[in-house]
XYZ file of C-alpha atoms in Angstrom:
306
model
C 79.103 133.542 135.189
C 80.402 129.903 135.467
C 84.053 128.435 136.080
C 85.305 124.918 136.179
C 87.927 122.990 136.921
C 88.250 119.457 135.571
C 90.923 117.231 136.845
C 91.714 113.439 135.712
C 91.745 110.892 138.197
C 95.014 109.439 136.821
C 96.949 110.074 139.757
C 97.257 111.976 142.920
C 97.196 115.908 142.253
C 100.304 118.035 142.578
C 101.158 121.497 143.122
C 100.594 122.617 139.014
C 97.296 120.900 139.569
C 95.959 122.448 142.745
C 97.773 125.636 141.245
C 95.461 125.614 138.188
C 92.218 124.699 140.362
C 93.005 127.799 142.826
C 93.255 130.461 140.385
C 90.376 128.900 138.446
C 88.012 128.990 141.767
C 89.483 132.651 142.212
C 88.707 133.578 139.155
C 84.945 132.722 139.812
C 84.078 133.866 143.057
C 86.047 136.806 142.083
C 83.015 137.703 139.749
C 80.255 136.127 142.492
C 79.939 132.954 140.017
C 78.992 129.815 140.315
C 81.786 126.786 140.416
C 81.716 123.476 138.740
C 84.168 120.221 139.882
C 84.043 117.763 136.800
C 85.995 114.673 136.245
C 87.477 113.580 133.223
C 87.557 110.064 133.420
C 86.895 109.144 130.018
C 90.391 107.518 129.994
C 89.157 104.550 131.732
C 92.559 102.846 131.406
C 94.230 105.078 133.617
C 91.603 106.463 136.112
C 90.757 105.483 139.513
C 87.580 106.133 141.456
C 89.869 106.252 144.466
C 92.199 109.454 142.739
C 88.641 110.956 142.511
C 88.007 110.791 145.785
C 91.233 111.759 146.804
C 90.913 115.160 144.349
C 87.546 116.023 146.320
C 89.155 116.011 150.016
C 92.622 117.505 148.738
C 90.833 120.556 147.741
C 88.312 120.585 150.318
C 91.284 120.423 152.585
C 92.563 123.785 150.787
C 89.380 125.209 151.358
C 88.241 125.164 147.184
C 84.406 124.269 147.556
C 82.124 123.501 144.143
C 78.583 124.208 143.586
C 78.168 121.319 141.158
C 80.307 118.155 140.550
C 80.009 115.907 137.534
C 81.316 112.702 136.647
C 82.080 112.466 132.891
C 82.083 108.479 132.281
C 78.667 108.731 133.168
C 77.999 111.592 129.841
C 78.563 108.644 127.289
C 75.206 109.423 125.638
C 75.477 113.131 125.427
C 78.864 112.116 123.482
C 77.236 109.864 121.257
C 74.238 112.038 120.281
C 77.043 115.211 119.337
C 79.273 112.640 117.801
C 76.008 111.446 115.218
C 75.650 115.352 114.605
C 78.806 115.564 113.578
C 78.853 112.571 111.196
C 75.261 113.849 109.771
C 77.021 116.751 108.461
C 79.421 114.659 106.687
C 82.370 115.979 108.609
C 83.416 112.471 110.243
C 85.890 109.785 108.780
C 87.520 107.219 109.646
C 91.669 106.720 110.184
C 93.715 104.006 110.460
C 96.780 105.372 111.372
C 98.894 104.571 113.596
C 100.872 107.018 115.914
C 104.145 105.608 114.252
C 102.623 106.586 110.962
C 102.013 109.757 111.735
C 105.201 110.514 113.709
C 107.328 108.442 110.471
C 105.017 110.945 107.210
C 104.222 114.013 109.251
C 106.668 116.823 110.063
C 106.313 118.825 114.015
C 105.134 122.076 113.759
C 107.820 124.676 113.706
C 106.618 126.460 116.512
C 105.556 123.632 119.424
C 106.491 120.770 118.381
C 103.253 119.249 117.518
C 102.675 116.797 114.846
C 99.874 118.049 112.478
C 97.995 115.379 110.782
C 98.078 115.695 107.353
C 94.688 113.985 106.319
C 96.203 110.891 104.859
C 92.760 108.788 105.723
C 90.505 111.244 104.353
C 88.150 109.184 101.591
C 89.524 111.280 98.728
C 92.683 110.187 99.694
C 92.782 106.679 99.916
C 92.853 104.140 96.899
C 89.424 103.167 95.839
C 90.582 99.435 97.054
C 92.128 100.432 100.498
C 91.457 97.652 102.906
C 91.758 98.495 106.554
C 93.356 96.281 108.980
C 92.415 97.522 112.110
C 89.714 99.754 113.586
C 90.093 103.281 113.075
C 89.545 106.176 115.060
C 87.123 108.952 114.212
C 88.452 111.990 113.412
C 87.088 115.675 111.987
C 87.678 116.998 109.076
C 88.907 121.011 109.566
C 88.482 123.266 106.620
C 91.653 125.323 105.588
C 90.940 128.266 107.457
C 91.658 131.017 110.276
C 89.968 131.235 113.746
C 91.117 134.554 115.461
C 90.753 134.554 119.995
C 91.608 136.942 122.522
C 92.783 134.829 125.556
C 92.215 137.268 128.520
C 95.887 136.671 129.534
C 97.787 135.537 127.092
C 96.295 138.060 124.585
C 95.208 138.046 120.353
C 95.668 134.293 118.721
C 94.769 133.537 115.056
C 95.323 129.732 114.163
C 94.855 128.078 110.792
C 92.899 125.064 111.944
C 94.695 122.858 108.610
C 98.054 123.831 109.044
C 98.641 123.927 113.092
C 96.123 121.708 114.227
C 94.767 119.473 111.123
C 91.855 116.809 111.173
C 91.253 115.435 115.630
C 90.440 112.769 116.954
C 86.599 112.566 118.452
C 86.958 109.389 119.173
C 90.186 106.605 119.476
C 90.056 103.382 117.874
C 89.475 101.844 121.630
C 85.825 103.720 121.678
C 87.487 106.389 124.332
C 85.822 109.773 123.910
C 88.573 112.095 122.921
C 89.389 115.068 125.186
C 88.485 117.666 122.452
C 84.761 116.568 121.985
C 84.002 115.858 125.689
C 85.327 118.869 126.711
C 83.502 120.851 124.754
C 80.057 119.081 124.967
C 80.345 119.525 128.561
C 81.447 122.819 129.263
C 78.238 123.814 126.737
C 76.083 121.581 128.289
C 76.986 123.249 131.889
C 76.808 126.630 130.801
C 80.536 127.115 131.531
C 81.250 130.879 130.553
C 84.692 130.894 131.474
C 87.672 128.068 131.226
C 90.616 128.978 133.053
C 93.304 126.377 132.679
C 97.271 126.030 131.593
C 98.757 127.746 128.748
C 100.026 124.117 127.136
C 95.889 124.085 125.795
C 95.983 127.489 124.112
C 96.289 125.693 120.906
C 93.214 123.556 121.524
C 91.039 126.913 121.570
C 90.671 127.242 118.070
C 89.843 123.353 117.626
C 87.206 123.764 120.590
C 85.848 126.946 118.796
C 85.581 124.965 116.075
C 83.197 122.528 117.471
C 81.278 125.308 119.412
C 80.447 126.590 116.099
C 79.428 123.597 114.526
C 77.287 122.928 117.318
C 75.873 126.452 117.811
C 76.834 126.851 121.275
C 78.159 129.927 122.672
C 81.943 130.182 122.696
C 83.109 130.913 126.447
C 85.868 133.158 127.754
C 89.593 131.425 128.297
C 92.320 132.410 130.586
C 95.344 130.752 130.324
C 98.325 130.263 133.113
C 101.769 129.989 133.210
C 103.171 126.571 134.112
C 104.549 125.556 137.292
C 107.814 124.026 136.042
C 110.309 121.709 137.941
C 114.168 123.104 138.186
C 114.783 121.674 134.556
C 111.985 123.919 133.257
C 109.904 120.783 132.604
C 105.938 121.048 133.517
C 105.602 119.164 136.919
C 103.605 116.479 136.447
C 102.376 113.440 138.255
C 105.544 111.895 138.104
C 106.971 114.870 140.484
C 106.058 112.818 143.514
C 107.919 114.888 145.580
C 105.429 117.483 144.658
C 101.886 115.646 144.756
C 99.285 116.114 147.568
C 100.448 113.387 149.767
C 103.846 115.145 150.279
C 102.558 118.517 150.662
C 99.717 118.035 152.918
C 102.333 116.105 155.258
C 104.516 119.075 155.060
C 101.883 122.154 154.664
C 98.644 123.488 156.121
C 96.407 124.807 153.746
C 96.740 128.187 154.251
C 100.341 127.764 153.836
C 99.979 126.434 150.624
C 97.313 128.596 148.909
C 99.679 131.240 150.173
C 102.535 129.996 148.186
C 100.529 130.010 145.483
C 99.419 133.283 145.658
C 102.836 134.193 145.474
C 103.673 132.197 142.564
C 100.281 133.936 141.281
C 101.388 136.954 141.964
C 98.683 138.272 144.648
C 100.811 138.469 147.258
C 104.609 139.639 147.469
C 105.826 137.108 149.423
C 104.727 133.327 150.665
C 102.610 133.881 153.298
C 99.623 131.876 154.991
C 96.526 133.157 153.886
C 93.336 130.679 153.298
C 91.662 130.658 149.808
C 88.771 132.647 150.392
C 90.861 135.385 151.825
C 92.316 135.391 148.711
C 88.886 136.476 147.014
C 89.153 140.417 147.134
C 93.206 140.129 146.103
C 92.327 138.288 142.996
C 93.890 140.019 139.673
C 94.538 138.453 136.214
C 96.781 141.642 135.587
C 99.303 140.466 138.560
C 99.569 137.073 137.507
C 102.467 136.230 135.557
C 102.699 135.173 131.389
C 106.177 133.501 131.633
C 106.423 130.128 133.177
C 107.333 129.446 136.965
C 110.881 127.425 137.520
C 110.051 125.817 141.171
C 114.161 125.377 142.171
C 112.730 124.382 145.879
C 110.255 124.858 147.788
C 110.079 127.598 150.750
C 109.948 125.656 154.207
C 109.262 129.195 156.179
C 106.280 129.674 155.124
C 105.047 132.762 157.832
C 101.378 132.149 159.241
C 101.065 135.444 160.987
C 97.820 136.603 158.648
């Protein structure tokens, strides 16, 4: 058994982040397996070799420890050689749209929110003397079809891979690796067996299985989480600086924090200290919540008697 966790080094990690990365680790040494840290820094924009080494002491300092850490901008090549698979099996075209296009032709999906792409670049439908003006991006043609999941939290999922997810991205029109490909080259390539991350990426399962299939890898397990939301019931993110790791390892100790999150987790019944790895023997998907987790304010009496 394998687990993960695979932060980007976009920013300094907050409490949803460390959040996810506990009950991930948990998860794993719960079942005596083996723990992978990998960063996904394909967005080489945005990342920063110093958030990276920031993520390794912040969870160091919350006593999280990894058996293997991987760097994803160096995994170019394994990219490249799944992307050429891909094409070879005359599943790859190219799309110019842009965004705007999308957002301006394509209707959200009724249930998230998300804008489905609609296939508008696919060869058959573009006039025989369609000129493009800009590079495209490479995207994957989906058939019209169901793929069926049991999420060992969130329970039984069937998604029609045309109508709520359409044709992804593999690759942007900048050359960035898409999240979608990567992550699933990867967590094959690693022998990840289980991915336990936050229930805004339960739709991506059936995209991922897609690929798996394709590629005849081995589909892992998924457990998704709640959300740690601010008091607007927005998911915190790293714009919450009020909640990132520089804040709360000025106001915390570890095992004050890990113990809040237990509670949030639902291992313990109140937030008390308690370090991660005596969290090991509590650990229980059935006590952790489904709905998402409104963070009003934070507790400042956190007890340390354990």
């Amino acid at each position: 058994m394998k687990g993960r966790f695979a932060p980007s080094p976009t920013g300094r990690m907050h409490l949803g982040n460390i959040y996810s990365a506990l009950l991930a680790w948990l998860s794993t040494r719960s079942q005596d397996g083996g723990f992978i840290l990998r960063i996904e820094d394909i967005d080489r924009q945005r990342s920063r070799d110093e958030y990276a080494v920031q993520i390794d002491a912040d969870l160091r300092w919350l006593g999280i420890d990894w058996d293997e850490r991987y760097v994803q901008s160096r995994r170019f090549t394994y990219y490249e050689d799944h992307l050429k698979r891909l094409n070879d099996m005359g599943l790859v075209y190219p799309c110019y749209c842009s965004r705007a296009d999308i957002m301006a032709t394509q209707a959200p999906h009724e249930s998230d929110g998300r804008v489905v792409y609609k296939g508008t670049c696919r060869p058959e439908n573009l006039p025989h003397d369609f000129m493009p003006s800009r590079p495209g991006a490479l995207r994957l043609r989906v058939p019209d079809s169901d793929i069926s999941f049991v999420d060992g939290h969130y329970g039984e999922h069937s998604v029609n891979l045309s109508r709520q997810c359409g044709d992804f991205i593999l690759r942007r029109a900048d050359g960035a690796w898409a999240y979608q490909l990567a992550v699933v080259v990867d967590d094959a390539l690693m022998g990840v067996t289980e991915i336990v991350r936050g229930s805004d990426l339960l739709l991506s399962v059936p995209q991922q299985m897609y690929l798996y299939g394709l590629f005849g890898y081995e589909t892992p397990s998924y457990c998704h989480l709640p959300l740690l939301c601010n008091a607007e019931g927005q998911r915190l993110s790293k714009r919450d600086k009020s909640l990132d790791m520089s804040v709360l390892r000025d106001n915390y100790r570890p095992e004050e924090l890990t113990g809040l999150l237990a509670y949030y987790a639902g291992i313990t019944d109140r937030p008390e200290g308690i370090s991660a790895r005596e969290l090991i023997p509590l650990f229980s998907w059935r006590n952790v919540p489904v709905g998402n987790i409104r963070l009003c304010s934070l507790p400042t009496d956190i007890s340390l008697s354990r």
